[in-house]
């Protein structure tokens, strides 16, 4: 099946008794069984079945199956948010004394999470993305996983997933990729060697910002060394699926950040138009960013689709169908950034990406507020920077709005140094 067909049919079981085209919203906490014996079997993993929604739910399972098909993985676990999915993805294989090596160009929330891990004796080493020597140098005998985002948010650097996975595997380490900003529309990280893929499905997968959720997908290919990852030993009989088996019966059920059936349902509706939306949003981002670059040489535009982007070559090689729907603008000062943001009429000013509507934000004073100055700069966050997540509006309306906003920004600057 090709991409858009697979969004409708991939991982979908057409077995509803009533012929319903969607798996209904099983809005229940628990599932009855007819005998004590049956319940015993299900609890003992000796029979399939649902017992309690924190552990599993048919609507959520349907969403998981679709994402597994989308990412080309073996199993997925849906969580209450992208952060819950990341937390589960990491802590499933980490213990006190372990280390993470990660690209420094990360979503602020992930940097905050790694800081929380310090209290549990888990250290994070940040390195410049795609700098193979520094990645190599940061790995030691305590390292247990490598992490990066496909498109760093908001640095917009593009990770060479194939190279990074080769480097990780050469050291016996799994590569975990946050594919939120790229989505499977642009690239399927598992095909390039990633072992676990995490998506904040609150973003492009849901598509219209009506539900928070996250999901992680196990590629099912990594050969776990049970001495190095002793927590997985108990699940050795699951082989390359030991990671998912442990997570499902352990941390995921015990931390309880399960996805609600209602949100799983909304995500499946969103998922079906992922291809259409991404195509349009990528086209709009390419057109709007290159128009701003040509019209206003004083504004620095960063977009992987622009040939001058240092990430263009990797993006071109690795992505199909576009270069993502996010670009950033450097306006010269924080004051200019705020003036431009406040003068825009169509975009919503809020902390989100991947909506049908265009969204803008000043990352330094919001999503990266808790990061240190150095962490901010390493993540590509500057005081004069605006992030634009482009929606599906008509491109001429977006251009006209940016045109009037830049004009207003410049007028307010009249007589001042710019
Ligand atoms: C939003 C986001 C997250 C966190 O997802 P939530 O659903 O908000 O918890 C993680 N990674 C990236 C790249 C994101 O954009």
PDB file of N, CA and C in Angstrom, residues 128-206:
ATOM      1  N   UNK A 128      26.590  18.087  19.720  1.00  0.00           N
ATOM      2  CA  UNK A 128      26.126  18.765  18.509  1.00  0.00           C
ATOM      3  C   UNK A 128      25.596  17.724  17.525  1.00  0.00           C
ATOM      4  N   UNK A 129      24.417  17.983  16.962  1.00  0.00           N
ATOM      5  CA  UNK A 129      23.796  16.992  16.080  1.00  0.00           C
ATOM      6  C   UNK A 129      24.645  16.735  14.826  1.00  0.00           C
ATOM      7  N   UNK A 130      24.682  15.488  14.396  1.00  0.00           N
ATOM      8  CA  UNK A 130      25.412  15.050  13.200  1.00  0.00           C
ATOM      9  C   UNK A 130      26.924  15.265  13.293  1.00  0.00           C
ATOM     10  N   UNK A 131      27.424  15.589  14.494  1.00  0.00           N
ATOM     11  CA  UNK A 131      28.873  15.706  14.658  1.00  0.00           C
ATOM     12  C   UNK A 131      29.355  14.351  15.190  1.00  0.00           C
ATOM     13  N   UNK A 132      29.763  13.474  14.259  1.00  0.00           N
ATOM     14  CA  UNK A 132      29.993  12.056  14.604  1.00  0.00           C
ATOM     15  C   UNK A 132      31.117  11.905  15.602  1.00  0.00           C
ATOM     16  N   UNK A 133      32.143  12.764  15.519  1.00  0.00           N
ATOM     17  CA  UNK A 133      33.265  12.646  16.464  1.00  0.00           C
ATOM     18  C   UNK A 133      32.816  12.930  17.887  1.00  0.00           C
ATOM     19  N   UNK A 134      31.964  13.963  18.058  1.00  0.00           N
ATOM     20  CA  UNK A 134      31.539  14.287  19.429  1.00  0.00           C
ATOM     21  C   UNK A 134      30.549  13.244  19.948  1.00  0.00           C
ATOM     22  N   UNK A 135      29.735  12.684  19.066  1.00  0.00           N
ATOM     23  CA  UNK A 135      28.837  11.588  19.489  1.00  0.00           C
ATOM     24  C   UNK A 135      29.684  10.424  19.996  1.00  0.00           C
ATOM     25  N   UNK A 136      30.666  10.063  19.182  1.00  0.00           N
ATOM     26  CA  UNK A 136      31.558   8.940  19.495  1.00  0.00           C
ATOM     27  C   UNK A 136      32.264   9.185  20.830  1.00  0.00           C
ATOM     28  N   UNK A 137      32.770  10.412  21.006  1.00  0.00           N
ATOM     29  CA  UNK A 137      33.544  10.735  22.210  1.00  0.00           C
ATOM     30  C   UNK A 137      32.667  10.738  23.459  1.00  0.00           C
ATOM     31  N   UNK A 138      31.357  10.997  23.291  1.00  0.00           N
ATOM     32  CA  UNK A 138      30.464  11.105  24.457  1.00  0.00           C
ATOM     33  C   UNK A 138      30.022   9.728  24.965  1.00  0.00           C
ATOM     34  N   UNK A 139      30.194   8.708  24.129  1.00  0.00           N
ATOM     35  CA  UNK A 139      29.756   7.346  24.516  1.00  0.00           C
ATOM     36  C   UNK A 139      30.797   6.704  25.430  1.00  0.00           C
ATOM     37  N   UNK A 140      30.329   6.153  26.556  1.00  0.00           N
ATOM     38  CA  UNK A 140      31.240   5.406  27.433  1.00  0.00           C
ATOM     39  C   UNK A 140      30.541   4.141  27.929  1.00  0.00           C
ATOM     40  N   UNK A 141      31.128   3.451  28.894  1.00  0.00           N
ATOM     41  CA  UNK A 141      30.558   2.152  29.316  1.00  0.00           C
ATOM     42  C   UNK A 141      29.235   2.312  30.060  1.00  0.00           C
ATOM     43  N   UNK A 142      28.881   3.548  30.454  1.00  0.00           N
ATOM     44  CA  UNK A 142      27.603   3.772  31.142  1.00  0.00           C
ATOM     45  C   UNK A 142      26.469   4.121  30.173  1.00  0.00           C
ATOM     46  N   UNK A 143      26.825   4.439  28.936  1.00  0.00           N
ATOM     47  CA  UNK A 143      25.808   4.856  27.961  1.00  0.00           C
ATOM     48  C   UNK A 143      24.859   3.702  27.659  1.00  0.00           C
ATOM     49  N   UNK A 144      23.551   4.014  27.660  1.00  0.00           N
ATOM     50  CA  UNK A 144      22.568   2.960  27.382  1.00  0.00           C
ATOM     51  C   UNK A 144      21.654   3.284  26.207  1.00  0.00           C
ATOM     52  N   UNK A 145      21.664   4.514  25.735  1.00  0.00           N
ATOM     53  CA  UNK A 145      20.846   4.815  24.558  1.00  0.00           C
ATOM     54  C   UNK A 145      21.297   6.119  23.906  1.00  0.00           C
ATOM     55  N   UNK A 146      21.001   6.215  22.612  1.00  0.00           N
ATOM     56  CA  UNK A 146      21.274   7.435  21.838  1.00  0.00           C
ATOM     57  C   UNK A 146      19.919   8.016  21.448  1.00  0.00           C
ATOM     58  N   UNK A 147      19.815   9.336  21.535  1.00  0.00           N
ATOM     59  CA  UNK A 147      18.536   9.991  21.237  1.00  0.00           C
ATOM     60  C   UNK A 147      18.744  11.195  20.321  1.00  0.00           C
ATOM     61  N   UNK A 148      17.791  11.404  19.430  1.00  0.00           N
ATOM     62  CA  UNK A 148      17.791  12.614  18.594  1.00  0.00           C
ATOM     63  C   UNK A 148      16.382  12.827  18.054  1.00  0.00           C
ATOM     64  N   UNK A 149      16.116  14.043  17.606  1.00  0.00           N
ATOM     65  CA  UNK A 149      14.856  14.328  16.909  1.00  0.00           C
ATOM     66  C   UNK A 149      15.144  14.338  15.413  1.00  0.00           C
ATOM     67  N   UNK A 150      14.224  13.840  14.606  1.00  0.00           N
ATOM     68  CA  UNK A 150      14.446  13.818  13.152  1.00  0.00           C
ATOM     69  C   UNK A 150      14.698  15.237  12.661  1.00  0.00           C
ATOM     70  N   UNK A 151      13.792  16.160  13.055  1.00  0.00           N
ATOM     71  CA  UNK A 151      14.028  17.576  12.780  1.00  0.00           C
ATOM     72  C   UNK A 151      14.065  18.252  14.141  1.00  0.00           C
ATOM     73  N   UNK A 152      15.214  18.754  14.531  1.00  0.00           N
ATOM     74  CA  UNK A 152      15.354  19.403  15.838  1.00  0.00           C
ATOM     75  C   UNK A 152      14.378  20.568  15.944  1.00  0.00           C
ATOM     76  N   UNK A 153      13.773  20.690  17.116  1.00  0.00           N
ATOM     77  CA  UNK A 153      12.746  21.706  17.324  1.00  0.00           C
ATOM     78  C   UNK A 153      13.235  22.678  18.401  1.00  0.00           C
ATOM     79  N   UNK A 154      13.489  23.952  18.086  1.00  0.00           N
ATOM     80  CA  UNK A 154      13.264  24.655  16.819  1.00  0.00           C
ATOM     81  C   UNK A 154      14.517  24.922  15.996  1.00  0.00           C
ATOM     82  N   UNK A 155      15.616  24.163  16.246  1.00  0.00           N
ATOM     83  CA  UNK A 155      16.852  24.402  15.489  1.00  0.00           C
ATOM     84  C   UNK A 155      16.709  24.035  14.018  1.00  0.00           C
ATOM     85  N   UNK A 156      15.776  23.094  13.722  1.00  0.00           N
ATOM     86  CA  UNK A 156      15.489  22.642  12.362  1.00  0.00           C
ATOM     87  C   UNK A 156      16.692  22.001  11.683  1.00  0.00           C
ATOM     88  N   UNK A 157      17.578  21.433  12.509  1.00  0.00           N
ATOM     89  CA  UNK A 157      18.657  20.604  11.983  1.00  0.00           C
ATOM     90  C   UNK A 157      18.048  19.230  11.678  1.00  0.00           C
ATOM     91  N   UNK A 158      18.556  18.575  10.655  1.00  0.00           N
ATOM     92  CA  UNK A 158      17.985  17.285  10.246  1.00  0.00           C
ATOM     93  C   UNK A 158      18.984  16.180  10.580  1.00  0.00           C
ATOM     94  N   UNK A 159      18.560  15.269  11.434  1.00  0.00           N
ATOM     95  CA  UNK A 159      19.438  14.169  11.851  1.00  0.00           C
ATOM     96  C   UNK A 159      19.637  13.176  10.708  1.00  0.00           C
ATOM     97  N   UNK A 160      20.877  12.812  10.464  1.00  0.00           N
ATOM     98  CA  UNK A 160      21.157  11.740   9.513  1.00  0.00           C
ATOM     99  C   UNK A 160      20.912  10.428  10.270  1.00  0.00           C
ATOM    100  N   UNK A 161      19.693   9.932  10.165  1.00  0.00           N
ATOM    101  CA  UNK A 161      19.271   8.791  10.993  1.00  0.00           C
ATOM    102  C   UNK A 161      20.079   7.532  10.680  1.00  0.00           C
ATOM    103  N   UNK A 162      20.331   7.318   9.403  1.00  0.00           N
ATOM    104  CA  UNK A 162      21.068   6.104   9.039  1.00  0.00           C
ATOM    105  C   UNK A 162      22.458   6.099   9.674  1.00  0.00           C
ATOM    106  N   UNK A 163      23.149   7.236   9.560  1.00  0.00           N
ATOM    107  CA  UNK A 163      24.507   7.309  10.116  1.00  0.00           C
ATOM    108  C   UNK A 163      24.477   7.169  11.632  1.00  0.00           C
ATOM    109  N   UNK A 164      23.517   7.855  12.256  1.00  0.00           N
ATOM    110  CA  UNK A 164      23.460   7.817  13.716  1.00  0.00           C
ATOM    111  C   UNK A 164      23.118   6.409  14.212  1.00  0.00           C
ATOM    112  N   UNK A 165      22.266   5.696  13.472  1.00  0.00           N
ATOM    113  CA  UNK A 165      21.914   4.340  13.903  1.00  0.00           C
ATOM    114  C   UNK A 165      23.121   3.415  13.733  1.00  0.00           C
ATOM    115  N   UNK A 166      23.894   3.631  12.677  1.00  0.00           N
ATOM    116  CA  UNK A 166      25.099   2.795  12.494  1.00  0.00           C
ATOM    117  C   UNK A 166      26.081   3.020  13.635  1.00  0.00           C
ATOM    118  N   UNK A 167      26.207   4.294  14.028  1.00  0.00           N
ATOM    119  CA  UNK A 167      27.110   4.624  15.130  1.00  0.00           C
ATOM    120  C   UNK A 167      26.615   4.002  16.439  1.00  0.00           C
ATOM    121  N   UNK A 168      25.311   4.128  16.699  1.00  0.00           N
ATOM    122  CA  UNK A 168      24.737   3.558  17.928  1.00  0.00           C
ATOM    123  C   UNK A 168      24.939   2.051  17.946  1.00  0.00           C
ATOM    124  N   UNK A 169      24.619   1.382  16.829  1.00  0.00           N
ATOM    125  CA  UNK A 169      24.697  -0.077  16.791  1.00  0.00           C
ATOM    126  C   UNK A 169      26.136  -0.577  16.904  1.00  0.00           C
ATOM    127  N   UNK A 170      27.079   0.203  16.386  1.00  0.00           N
ATOM    128  CA  UNK A 170      28.498  -0.175  16.510  1.00  0.00           C
ATOM    129  C   UNK A 170      28.907  -0.232  17.977  1.00  0.00           C
ATOM    130  N   UNK A 171      28.172   0.521  18.837  1.00  0.00           N
ATOM    131  CA  UNK A 171      28.458   0.515  20.280  1.00  0.00           C
ATOM    132  C   UNK A 171      27.453  -0.348  21.049  1.00  0.00           C
ATOM    133  N   UNK A 172      26.633  -1.110  20.340  1.00  0.00           N
ATOM    134  CA  UNK A 172      25.651  -1.973  21.005  1.00  0.00           C
ATOM    135  C   UNK A 172      24.528  -1.192  21.670  1.00  0.00           C
ATOM    136  N   UNK A 173      24.235   0.013  21.144  1.00  0.00           N
ATOM    137  CA  UNK A 173      23.217   0.869  21.773  1.00  0.00           C
ATOM    138  C   UNK A 173      22.005   1.038  20.862  1.00  0.00           C
ATOM    139  N   UNK A 174      20.813   1.152  21.454  1.00  0.00           N
ATOM    140  CA  UNK A 174      19.629   1.430  20.630  1.00  0.00           C
ATOM    141  C   UNK A 174      19.530   2.926  20.315  1.00  0.00           C
ATOM    142  N   UNK A 175      18.973   3.212  19.149  1.00  0.00           N
ATOM    143  CA  UNK A 175      18.716   4.604  18.776  1.00  0.00           C
ATOM    144  C   UNK A 175      17.225   4.887  18.935  1.00  0.00           C
ATOM    145  N   UNK A 176      16.910   5.889  19.759  1.00  0.00           N
ATOM    146  CA  UNK A 176      15.524   6.334  19.927  1.00  0.00           C
ATOM    147  C   UNK A 176      15.375   7.655  19.180  1.00  0.00           C
ATOM    148  N   UNK A 177      14.371   7.717  18.318  1.00  0.00           N
ATOM    149  CA  UNK A 177      14.157   8.921  17.501  1.00  0.00           C
ATOM    150  C   UNK A 177      12.796   9.533  17.820  1.00  0.00           C
ATOM    151  N   UNK A 178      12.778  10.832  18.083  1.00  0.00           N
ATOM    152  CA  UNK A 178      11.528  11.588  18.200  1.00  0.00           C
ATOM    153  C   UNK A 178      11.195  12.094  16.795  1.00  0.00           C
ATOM    154  N   UNK A 179      10.145  11.522  16.202  1.00  0.00           N
ATOM    155  CA  UNK A 179       9.808  11.832  14.803  1.00  0.00           C
ATOM    156  C   UNK A 179       8.643  12.825  14.694  1.00  0.00           C
ATOM    157  N   UNK A 180       8.337  13.513  15.800  1.00  0.00           N
ATOM    158  CA  UNK A 180       7.159  14.387  15.858  1.00  0.00           C
ATOM    159  C   UNK A 180       7.116  15.428  14.740  1.00  0.00           C
ATOM    160  N   UNK A 181       8.216  16.152  14.534  1.00  0.00           N
ATOM    161  CA  UNK A 181       8.195  17.283  13.600  1.00  0.00           C
ATOM    162  C   UNK A 181       8.245  16.825  12.142  1.00  0.00           C
ATOM    163  N   UNK A 182       8.750  15.625  11.907  1.00  0.00           N
ATOM    164  CA  UNK A 182       8.858  15.141  10.518  1.00  0.00           C
ATOM    165  C   UNK A 182       7.639  14.302  10.145  1.00  0.00           C
ATOM    166  N   UNK A 183       7.249  13.408  11.012  1.00  0.00           N
ATOM    167  CA  UNK A 183       6.196  12.401  10.813  1.00  0.00           C
ATOM    168  C   UNK A 183       6.616  11.377   9.754  1.00  0.00           C
ATOM    169  N   UNK A 184       5.896  10.267   9.740  1.00  0.00           N
ATOM    170  CA  UNK A 184       6.172   9.201   8.776  1.00  0.00           C
ATOM    171  C   UNK A 184       5.923   9.661   7.338  1.00  0.00           C
ATOM    172  N   UNK A 185       5.240  10.800   7.171  1.00  0.00           N
ATOM    173  CA  UNK A 185       5.042  11.339   5.822  1.00  0.00           C
ATOM    174  C   UNK A 185       6.392  11.653   5.177  1.00  0.00           C
ATOM    175  N   UNK A 186       7.300  12.273   5.961  1.00  0.00           N
ATOM    176  CA  UNK A 186       8.608  12.626   5.412  1.00  0.00           C
ATOM    177  C   UNK A 186       9.583  11.454   5.471  1.00  0.00           C
ATOM    178  N   UNK A 187       9.564  10.730   6.592  1.00  0.00           N
ATOM    179  CA  UNK A 187      10.557   9.664   6.756  1.00  0.00           C
ATOM    180  C   UNK A 187      10.085   8.649   7.791  1.00  0.00           C
ATOM    181  N   UNK A 188      10.437   7.383   7.551  1.00  0.00           N
ATOM    182  CA  UNK A 188      10.147   6.344   8.537  1.00  0.00           C
ATOM    183  C   UNK A 188      11.471   5.917   9.172  1.00  0.00           C
ATOM    184  N   UNK A 189      11.768   6.438  10.369  1.00  0.00           N
ATOM    185  CA  UNK A 189      13.090   6.226  10.980  1.00  0.00           C
ATOM    186  C   UNK A 189      13.479   4.755  11.138  1.00  0.00           C
ATOM    187  N   UNK A 190      12.489   3.866  11.355  1.00  0.00           N
ATOM    188  CA  UNK A 190      12.819   2.446  11.543  1.00  0.00           C
ATOM    189  C   UNK A 190      13.468   1.883  10.279  1.00  0.00           C
ATOM    190  N   UNK A 191      13.009   2.335   9.111  1.00  0.00           N
ATOM    191  CA  UNK A 191      13.596   1.861   7.844  1.00  0.00           C
ATOM    192  C   UNK A 191      15.062   2.269   7.728  1.00  0.00           C
ATOM    193  N   UNK A 192      15.420   3.366   8.399  1.00  0.00           N
ATOM    194  CA  UNK A 192      16.797   3.855   8.317  1.00  0.00           C
ATOM    195  C   UNK A 192      17.661   3.342   9.472  1.00  0.00           C
ATOM    196  N   UNK A 193      17.073   2.521  10.328  1.00  0.00           N
ATOM    197  CA  UNK A 193      17.884   1.902  11.385  1.00  0.00           C
ATOM    198  C   UNK A 193      17.518   2.281  12.808  1.00  0.00           C
ATOM    199  N   UNK A 194      16.578   3.216  13.002  1.00  0.00           N
ATOM    200  CA  UNK A 194      16.182   3.574  14.373  1.00  0.00           C
ATOM    201  C   UNK A 194      15.501   2.374  15.027  1.00  0.00           C
ATOM    202  N   UNK A 195      15.617   2.274  16.346  1.00  0.00           N
ATOM    203  CA  UNK A 195      15.066   1.113  17.057  1.00  0.00           C
ATOM    204  C   UNK A 195      13.719   1.409  17.707  1.00  0.00           C
ATOM    205  N   UNK A 196      13.583   2.595  18.281  1.00  0.00           N
ATOM    206  CA  UNK A 196      12.320   3.013  18.884  1.00  0.00           C
ATOM    207  C   UNK A 196      11.985   4.386  18.309  1.00  0.00           C
ATOM    208  N   UNK A 197      10.746   4.551  17.857  1.00  0.00           N
ATOM    209  CA  UNK A 197      10.319   5.852  17.336  1.00  0.00           C
ATOM    210  C   UNK A 197       9.229   6.397  18.252  1.00  0.00           C
ATOM    211  N   UNK A 198       9.382   7.655  18.643  1.00  0.00           N
ATOM    212  CA  UNK A 198       8.379   8.291  19.495  1.00  0.00           C
ATOM    213  C   UNK A 198       7.734   9.435  18.714  1.00  0.00           C
ATOM    214  N   UNK A 199       6.417   9.512  18.787  1.00  0.00           N
ATOM    215  CA  UNK A 199       5.695  10.638  18.188  1.00  0.00           C
ATOM    216  C   UNK A 199       4.841  11.302  19.257  1.00  0.00           C
ATOM    217  N   UNK A 200       4.914  12.630  19.341  1.00  0.00           N
ATOM    218  CA  UNK A 200       3.875  13.340  20.071  1.00  0.00           C
ATOM    219  C   UNK A 200       2.725  13.432  19.075  1.00  0.00           C
ATOM    220  N   UNK A 201       1.730  12.561  19.232  1.00  0.00           N
ATOM    221  CA  UNK A 201       0.619  12.557  18.278  1.00  0.00           C
ATOM    222  C   UNK A 201      -0.346  13.709  18.534  1.00  0.00           C
ATOM    223  N   UNK A 202      -0.050  14.524  19.562  1.00  0.00           N
ATOM    224  CA  UNK A 202      -0.802  15.775  19.774  1.00  0.00           C
ATOM    225  C   UNK A 202      -0.630  16.703  18.579  1.00  0.00           C
ATOM    226  N   UNK A 203       0.437  16.488  17.798  1.00  0.00           N
ATOM    227  CA  UNK A 203       0.821  17.436  16.749  1.00  0.00           C
ATOM    228  C   UNK A 203       0.246  16.998  15.400  1.00  0.00           C
ATOM    229  N   UNK A 204       1.112  16.603  14.457  1.00  0.00           N
ATOM    230  CA  UNK A 204       0.642  16.367  13.089  1.00  0.00           C
ATOM    231  C   UNK A 204      -0.299  15.169  12.965  1.00  0.00           C
ATOM    232  N   UNK A 205      -0.108  14.151  13.798  1.00  0.00           N
ATOM    233  CA  UNK A 205      -0.944  12.954  13.651  1.00  0.00           C
ATOM    234  C   UNK A 205      -2.389  13.294  13.974  1.00  0.00           C
ATOM    235  N   UNK A 206      -2.611  13.940  15.104  1.00  0.00           N
ATOM    236  CA  UNK A 206      -3.969  14.416  15.415  1.00  0.00           C
ATOM    237  C   UNK A 206      -4.377  15.481  14.397  1.00  0.00           C
TER     238      UNK A 206
END
